[in-house]
């Protein structure tokens, strides 16, 4: 119930658009920088990946459990530290 309340409160000020819907008005140039994770960041990446592969994980469908798939990383809200964009 709390989610629906928050959603209703944000609706007047928040409207989600896709990049392709605004490219005529807002120029988009992706910025990609070389990124080498520190050992602790790489360890965190692997720990999260292992967690997502658990058979008994109820939070996500199996199709969205890989951080190596950019679409799944976005869908789960995780950032793949090895392919970080600014």
Coordinates of N, CA and C in Angstrom, one line a residue:
X1 N 0.8 -1.2 0.0 CA 0.0 0.0 0.0 C 0.9 1.3 0.0
X2 N 2.0 1.2 0.7 CA 2.9 2.4 0.8 C 3.4 2.8 -0.6
X3 N 3.7 1.8 -1.4 CA 4.3 2.0 -2.7 C 3.2 2.8 -3.6
X4 N 2.0 2.3 -3.5 CA 0.9 3.0 -4.3 C 0.7 4.4 -3.9
X5 N 0.8 4.6 -2.6 CA 0.6 6.0 -2.0 C 1.8 6.9 -2.5
X6 N 3.0 6.4 -2.5 CA 4.1 7.2 -2.9 C 4.0 7.4 -4.4
X7 N 3.6 6.4 -5.2 CA 3.5 6.6 -6.6 C 2.4 7.6 -7.0
X8 N 1.3 7.7 -6.3 CA 0.3 8.7 -6.5 C 0.8 10.1 -6.1
X9 N 1.6 10.2 -5.1 CA 2.1 11.5 -4.7 C 3.1 12.0 -5.7
X10 N 3.9 11.1 -6.3 CA 4.9 11.6 -7.2 C 4.4 11.8 -8.7
X11 N 3.2 11.2 -9.0 CA 2.7 11.3 -10.3 C 2.6 12.7 -10.9
X12 N 2.2 13.7 -10.1 CA 2.1 15.1 -10.7 C 3.5 15.7 -11.1
X13 N 4.6 15.2 -10.5 CA 5.9 15.8 -10.7 C 6.9 14.9 -11.4
X14 N 6.6 13.6 -11.5 CA 7.5 12.7 -12.1 C 6.9 12.0 -13.3
X15 N 7.5 12.1 -14.4 CA 7.0 11.5 -15.6 C 8.2 10.8 -16.3
X16 N 8.2 9.5 -16.4 CA 9.3 8.8 -17.0 C 9.2 8.8 -18.6
X17 N 10.3 9.2 -19.2 CA 10.4 9.2 -20.6 C 11.6 8.3 -21.1
X18 N 11.5 7.8 -22.3 CA 12.6 7.0 -22.8 C 13.6 8.0 -23.6
X19 N 14.8 7.6 -23.7 CA 15.8 8.5 -24.4 C 15.3 8.7 -25.8
X20 N 14.8 7.7 -26.5 CA 14.3 7.9 -27.9 C 13.2 8.9 -28.0
X21 N 12.4 9.1 -26.9 CA 11.3 10.1 -27.0 C 11.8 11.5 -26.8
X22 N 13.0 11.8 -26.4 CA 13.5 13.1 -26.2 C 14.7 13.5 -27.0
X23 N 15.2 12.7 -27.8 CA 16.4 13.0 -28.6 C 16.2 14.2 -29.5
X24 N 15.0 14.5 -29.9 CA 14.8 15.7 -30.7 C 15.0 16.9 -30.0
X25 N 14.9 16.9 -28.6 CA 15.0 18.1 -27.8 C 16.2 18.1 -27.0
X26 N 16.8 17.0 -26.6 CA 17.9 16.9 -25.8 C 19.0 16.1 -26.5
X27 N 20.1 16.7 -26.8 CA 21.2 15.9 -27.4 C 21.8 14.9 -26.5
X28 N 22.1 13.8 -26.9 CA 22.6 12.7 -26.1 C 23.9 12.2 -26.7
X29 N 25.0 12.3 -25.9 CA 26.3 11.8 -26.3 C 26.8 10.9 -25.2
X30 N 26.8 9.6 -25.4 CA 27.2 8.7 -24.3 C 28.7 9.0 -23.9
X31 N 29.0 9.0 -22.7 CA 30.4 9.2 -22.2 C 30.8 7.9 -21.6
X32 N 31.8 7.3 -22.1 CA 32.3 6.1 -21.6 C 33.8 6.3 -21.2
X33 N 34.1 5.9 -19.9 CA 35.4 6.1 -19.4 C 36.0 4.7 -19.0
X34 N 37.3 4.6 -19.2 CA 37.9 3.3 -18.8 C 37.9 3.3 -17.3
X35 N 37.5 2.1 -16.8 CA 37.4 2.0 -15.3 C 38.0 0.6 -14.9
X36 N 38.9 0.7 -14.0 CA 39.4 -0.5 -13.4 C 39.0 -0.6 -11.9
X37 N 38.2 -1.6 -11.6 CA 37.7 -1.6 -10.2 C 38.9 -2.0 -9.2
X38 N 38.8 -1.4 -8.0 CA 39.7 -1.8 -7.0 C 39.4 -3.3 -6.5
X39 N 40.2 -3.9 -5.8 CA 40.0 -5.3 -5.4 C 38.7 -5.4 -4.6
X40 N 38.5 -4.4 -3.7 CA 37.2 -4.5 -2.9 C 36.0 -4.4 -3.8
X41 N 36.0 -3.6 -4.8 CA 34.9 -3.4 -5.7 C 34.7 -4.7 -6.5
X42 N 35.7 -5.3 -6.9 CA 35.6 -6.5 -7.7 C 35.1 -7.6 -6.8
X43 N 35.5 -7.7 -5.6 CA 35.0 -8.7 -4.6 C 33.5 -8.5 -4.4
X44 N 33.1 -7.2 -4.2 CA 31.7 -6.9 -4.0 C 30.9 -7.4 -5.3
X45 N 31.4 -7.1 -6.4 CA 30.7 -7.5 -7.7 C 30.5 -9.0 -7.7
X46 N 31.5 -9.8 -7.3 CA 31.4 -11.3 -7.3 C 30.5 -11.8 -6.2
X47 N 30.5 -11.1 -5.1 CA 29.6 -11.5 -4.0 C 28.1 -11.3 -4.4
X48 N 27.9 -10.2 -5.0 CA 26.5 -9.9 -5.5 C 26.1 -10.9 -6.6
X49 N 27.0 -11.2 -7.5 CA 26.7 -12.1 -8.5 C 26.4 -13.5 -8.0
X50 N 27.2 -13.9 -7.0 CA 26.9 -15.2 -6.3 C 25.6 -15.2 -5.7
X51 N 25.2 -14.2 -5.0 CA 23.9 -14.0 -4.3 C 22.8 -14.2 -5.3
X52 N 22.9 -13.5 -6.4 CA 21.9 -13.5 -7.4 C 21.7 -14.9 -8.1
X53 N 22.7 -15.7 -8.0 CA 22.6 -17.0 -8.6 C 22.0 -18.1 -7.7
X54 N 21.6 -17.7 -6.5 CA 21.1 -18.7 -5.5 C 19.8 -19.3 -6.1
X55 N 19.6 -20.6 -5.9 CA 18.4 -21.2 -6.4 C 17.1 -20.8 -5.7
X56 N 17.3 -20.5 -4.4 CA 16.1 -20.1 -3.6 C 15.8 -18.6 -3.5
X57 N 16.4 -17.8 -4.4 CA 16.2 -16.4 -4.4 C 14.8 -16.1 -4.9
X58 N 14.0 -15.4 -4.1 CA 12.6 -15.1 -4.4 C 12.5 -13.7 -5.0
X59 N 13.5 -12.9 -4.8 CA 13.3 -11.5 -5.1 C 13.3 -11.2 -6.6
X60 N 14.0 -12.0 -7.4 CA 14.1 -11.8 -8.8 C 13.9 -13.1 -9.6
X61 N 13.2 -12.9 -10.8 CA 13.1 -14.1 -11.7 C 14.5 -14.5 -12.2
X62 N 14.7 -15.8 -12.5 CA 16.0 -16.3 -12.9 C 16.5 -15.5 -14.1
X63 N 15.7 -15.0 -15.0 CA 16.1 -14.3 -16.2 C 16.8 -12.9 -15.9
X64 N 16.7 -12.4 -14.6 CA 17.2 -11.1 -14.3 C 18.3 -11.2 -13.2
X65 N 19.0 -12.3 -13.1 CA 19.9 -12.6 -12.1 C 21.4 -12.5 -12.5
X66 N 21.7 -12.0 -13.6 CA 23.1 -11.9 -14.1 C 23.6 -10.5 -14.2
X67 N 24.7 -10.2 -13.5 CA 25.2 -8.8 -13.6 C 26.0 -8.7 -15.0
X68 N 26.3 -9.8 -15.6 CA 27.0 -9.7 -16.9 C 26.1 -9.2 -18.0
X69 N 24.9 -9.3 -17.9 CA 23.9 -8.9 -18.9 C 23.5 -7.5 -18.5
X70 N 23.8 -6.5 -19.4 CA 23.6 -5.1 -19.1 C 22.1 -4.8 -18.8
X71 N 21.2 -5.5 -19.6 CA 19.8 -5.3 -19.3 C 19.4 -5.8 -18.0
X72 N 19.9 -6.9 -17.5 CA 19.5 -7.4 -16.2 C 20.1 -6.5 -15.1
X73 N 21.3 -6.0 -15.3 CA 21.9 -5.1 -14.3 C 21.0 -3.9 -14.1
X74 N 20.5 -3.3 -15.2 CA 19.7 -2.2 -15.1 C 18.3 -2.5 -14.5
X75 N 17.8 -3.7 -14.9 CA 16.5 -4.1 -14.3 C 16.6 -4.3 -12.8
X76 N 17.7 -4.8 -12.4 CA 17.8 -5.1 -10.9 C 18.3 -3.9 -10.1
X77 N 18.7 -2.8 -10.8 CA 19.1 -1.6 -10.1 C 20.6 -1.7 -9.8
X78 N 21.3 -2.7 -10.2 CA 22.7 -2.8 -9.9 C 23.5 -2.2 -11.0
X79 N 24.7 -1.7 -10.7 CA 25.6 -1.2 -11.7 C 26.7 -2.2 -11.9
X80 N 27.0 -2.6 -13.1 CA 28.1 -3.4 -13.4 C 29.4 -2.6 -13.3
X81 N 30.2 -2.7 -12.2 CA 31.3 -1.8 -12.0 C 32.4 -2.0 -13.1
X82 N 32.3 -3.1 -13.9 CA 33.3 -3.3 -14.9 C 32.9 -2.6 -16.2
X83 N 31.7 -2.1 -16.3 CA 31.2 -1.4 -17.5 C 30.5 -0.2 -17.1
X84 N 31.1 0.6 -16.3 CA 30.5 1.8 -15.7 C 30.5 3.0 -16.7
X85 N 29.4 3.6 -16.8 CA 29.3 4.8 -17.7 C 29.0 6.0 -16.8
X86 N 29.4 7.1 -17.2 CA 29.1 8.4 -16.5 C 28.1 9.2 -17.3

